[in-house]
Backbone as JSON, one array per atom type, in Angstrom:
{
  "sequence": "MPTAREAINKLKWSRGLRGCTILIRHRGAPGDVKALKGDFIKEVGRTFLTYVEEGVEVYIPYHRVLEVVDAKGETVFKRR",
  "N": [[17.37, 1.45, -6.13], [13.94, 0.58, -6.49], [11.0, 2.62, -7.3], [8.27, 3.43, -5.04], [5.82, 2.63, -6.2], [6.72, 0.88, -8.23], [7.9, -1.15, -6.65], [5.68, -2.13, -5.19], [4.03, -2.98, -7.3], [5.67, -4.97, -8.43], [5.71, -6.87, -6.36], [2.97, -7.46, -6.34], [2.55, -8.73, -8.85], [4.35, -10.83, -8.8], [4.9, -12.4, -6.25], [2.58, -11.78, -4.95], [0.43, -9.71, -2.89], [-0.4, -10.52, -0.43], [0.26, -10.74, 2.95], [2.29, -8.85, 2.91], [3.55, -5.66, 4.09], [2.85, -2.22, 4.16], [4.2, 0.78, 4.97], [3.02, 3.94, 5.73], [3.03, 7.55, 5.66], [1.04, 9.12, 7.97], [-0.83, 11.49, 9.27], [-1.68, 11.98, 12.63], [-1.64, 9.35, 13.39], [0.17, 7.19, 15.66], [3.41, 8.42, 15.95], [3.16, 9.4, 13.44], [3.03, 7.44, 11.49], [1.58, 4.77, 9.72], [0.7, 1.36, 9.43], [-0.13, -0.6, 6.68], [-1.89, -3.46, 5.59], [-1.04, -5.66, 3.03], [-2.98, -7.36, 2.05], [-5.32, -5.91, 1.87], [-5.1, -4.15, -0.2], [-6.55, -2.87, -2.98], [-6.12, -1.85, -5.56], [-3.36, -0.97, -7.64], [-2.6, 1.92, -8.72], [-1.79, 4.51, -11.18], [-0.92, 6.93, -9.93], [-1.57, 6.62, -7.29], [-2.37, 4.25, -4.65], [-5.1, 2.05, -4.01], [-6.75, 1.35, -1.11], [-8.63, -0.74, 1.0], [-10.45, -0.02, 3.78], [-12.23, -0.95, 6.48], [-14.42, -1.4, 4.8], [-14.45, 0.87, 3.23], [-13.1, 2.6, 0.48], [-9.85, 3.88, 0.32], [-7.69, 6.3, -0.92], [-4.31, 6.41, -1.52], [-1.61, 8.4, -2.07], [1.53, 7.79, -3.7], [3.72, 9.26, -2.73], [3.42, 9.28, -0.04], [4.13, 6.8, 0.85], [6.34, 5.13, 2.89], [7.8, 2.81, 3.37], [8.11, -0.51, 2.07], [7.46, -3.78, 2.85], [8.04, -7.16, 2.26], [6.3, -10.38, 2.43], [8.11, -12.07, 3.64], [9.45, -10.48, 5.35], [11.41, -8.86, 4.34], [12.73, -5.75, 3.37], [11.66, -4.08, 0.55], [11.4, -1.63, -0.49], [12.36, 1.57, 0.57], [11.92, 4.78, 1.66], [14.15, 7.48, 1.44]],
  "CA": [[16.16, 0.91, -5.53], [12.76, 0.96, -7.28], [10.05, 3.55, -6.69], [7.25, 2.75, -4.23], [4.86, 2.0, -7.12], [7.39, -0.25, -8.87], [8.07, -2.21, -5.66], [4.36, -2.71, -4.9], [3.61, -3.68, -8.51], [6.48, -6.18, -8.56], [5.16, -7.83, -5.4], [1.62, -7.84, -6.78], [2.57, -9.63, -10.0], [5.23, -11.98, -8.61], [4.54, -13.2, -5.07], [1.29, -11.37, -4.41], [0.5, -8.73, -1.8], [-0.8, -11.15, 0.83], [1.31, -10.83, 3.96], [3.24, -7.73, 2.89], [3.18, -4.5, 4.89], [3.24, -0.94, 3.58], [4.19, 1.84, 5.98], [2.73, 5.23, 5.11], [2.96, 8.74, 6.51], [-0.37, 9.34, 8.27], [-0.95, 12.42, 10.4], [-2.62, 11.55, 13.65], [-1.26, 8.01, 13.85], [1.35, 7.26, 16.53], [4.64, 8.64, 15.2], [2.74, 9.8, 12.08], [3.23, 6.3, 10.59], [0.53, 3.77, 9.79], [1.01, 0.14, 8.68], [-1.23, -1.15, 5.9], [-1.7, -4.85, 5.19], [-1.14, -5.84, 1.59], [-4.22, -8.09, 1.75], [-6.43, -4.98, 1.67], [-4.86, -3.27, -1.34], [-7.47, -3.22, -4.06], [-5.58, -1.48, -6.87], [-2.11, -0.23, -7.71], [-2.84, 2.84, -9.83], [-0.66, 5.27, -11.72], [-0.41, 7.93, -8.98], [-1.93, 6.26, -5.92], [-2.9, 2.9, -4.47], [-6.43, 2.03, -3.39], [-6.74, 0.48, 0.06], [-9.97, -0.86, 1.56], [-10.39, 0.01, 5.24], [-13.58, -1.02, 7.05], [-15.38, -1.33, 3.71], [-14.35, 2.15, 2.53], [-11.89, 2.74, -0.32], [-9.0, 5.0, 0.68], [-6.7, 6.53, -1.96], [-3.06, 6.81, -0.89], [-0.59, 8.76, -3.07], [2.8, 7.1, -3.47], [4.69, 10.06, -1.99], [3.22, 9.01, 1.39], [4.66, 5.47, 1.17], [7.66, 5.23, 3.5], [8.52, 1.53, 3.3], [7.35, -1.68, 1.64], [8.09, -4.99, 3.38], [7.36, -8.33, 1.7], [5.78, -11.35, 3.4], [9.24, -12.69, 4.33], [10.02, -9.49, 6.25], [12.49, -8.14, 3.68], [12.37, -4.43, 2.86], [11.87, -3.99, -0.89], [11.43, -0.2, -0.79], [12.45, 2.43, 1.75], [12.14, 6.17, 1.28], [15.34, 8.06, 2.11]],
  "C": [[14.96, 1.41, -6.35], [11.93, 2.03, -6.57], [9.05, 2.74, -5.86], [6.28, 1.99, -5.13], [5.47, 0.77, -7.78], [7.53, -1.43, -7.91], [6.74, -2.9, -5.36], [3.86, -3.51, -6.09], [4.37, -4.99, -8.69], [5.98, -7.26, -7.6], [3.81, -8.36, -5.87], [1.68, -8.91, -7.86], [3.52, -10.81, -9.84], [4.75, -12.86, -7.46], [3.16, -12.89, -4.52], [1.47, -10.45, -3.22], [0.11, -9.3, -0.44], [0.41, -11.27, 1.76], [2.32, -9.7, 3.93], [2.68, -6.57, 3.72], [3.7, -3.24, 4.2], [3.1, 0.12, 4.66], [4.0, 3.16, 5.26], [2.79, 6.34, 6.14], [1.48, 9.06, 6.71], [-0.47, 10.24, 9.5], [-2.01, 11.94, 11.37], [-2.34, 10.16, 14.17], [-0.05, 8.15, 14.77], [2.63, 7.37, 15.7], [4.39, 9.07, 13.76], [2.99, 8.7, 11.05], [2.13, 5.28, 10.82], [0.93, 2.58, 8.93], [-0.25, -0.37, 7.99], [-0.9, -2.59, 5.52], [-1.94, -4.98, 3.69], [-2.42, -6.55, 1.16], [-5.37, -7.16, 1.39], [-6.18, -3.96, 0.56], [-5.71, -3.75, -2.5], [-6.85, -2.96, -5.43], [-4.28, -0.71, -6.72], [-2.23, 0.67, -8.95], [-1.6, 3.59, -10.26], [-0.07, 6.23, -10.69], [-0.75, 7.63, -7.53], [-2.36, 4.8, -5.86], [-4.25, 3.02, -3.76], [-6.42, 0.95, -2.32], [-8.16, 0.44, 0.62], [-9.85, -0.99, 3.08], [-11.81, 0.09, 5.78], [-14.65, -0.8, 5.98], [-15.34, -0.05, 2.89], [-13.03, 2.19, 1.75], [-11.15, 4.02, 0.06], [-7.91, 5.1, -0.39], [-5.44, 7.1, -1.33], [-2.03, 7.14, -1.97], [0.76, 8.14, -2.69], [3.82, 7.94, -2.7], [4.53, 9.88, -0.48], [3.75, 7.64, 1.81], [6.09, 5.63, 1.68], [8.48, 3.96, 3.3], [7.56, 0.44, 2.84], [8.13, -2.91, 2.08], [7.32, -6.19, 2.85], [6.96, -9.3, 2.8], [6.89, -12.05, 4.18], [9.91, -11.74, 5.32], [11.17, -8.7, 5.65], [11.98, -6.8, 3.14], [12.69, -4.38, 1.37], [11.83, -2.54, -1.37], [11.52, 0.55, 0.53], [12.78, 3.84, 1.28], [13.31, 6.72, 2.09], [14.97, 9.2, 3.0]]
}
């Protein structure tokens, strides 16, 4: 299975990030998991992705990505 960055990049350059969901570890969220919509991903960087939330850029390191689900609902990455 690809790394989180590879899976997100593949989606970005093939089908696009619109409609995909990225689950991340987020302390304070219910169950410590937060779902991000692919529509709001601004950049897929070398060590983190940039997500825009309420007009503010948030930097999320890839080690916090738990799962990447494409627009069809298929899991393309899942952390063990």
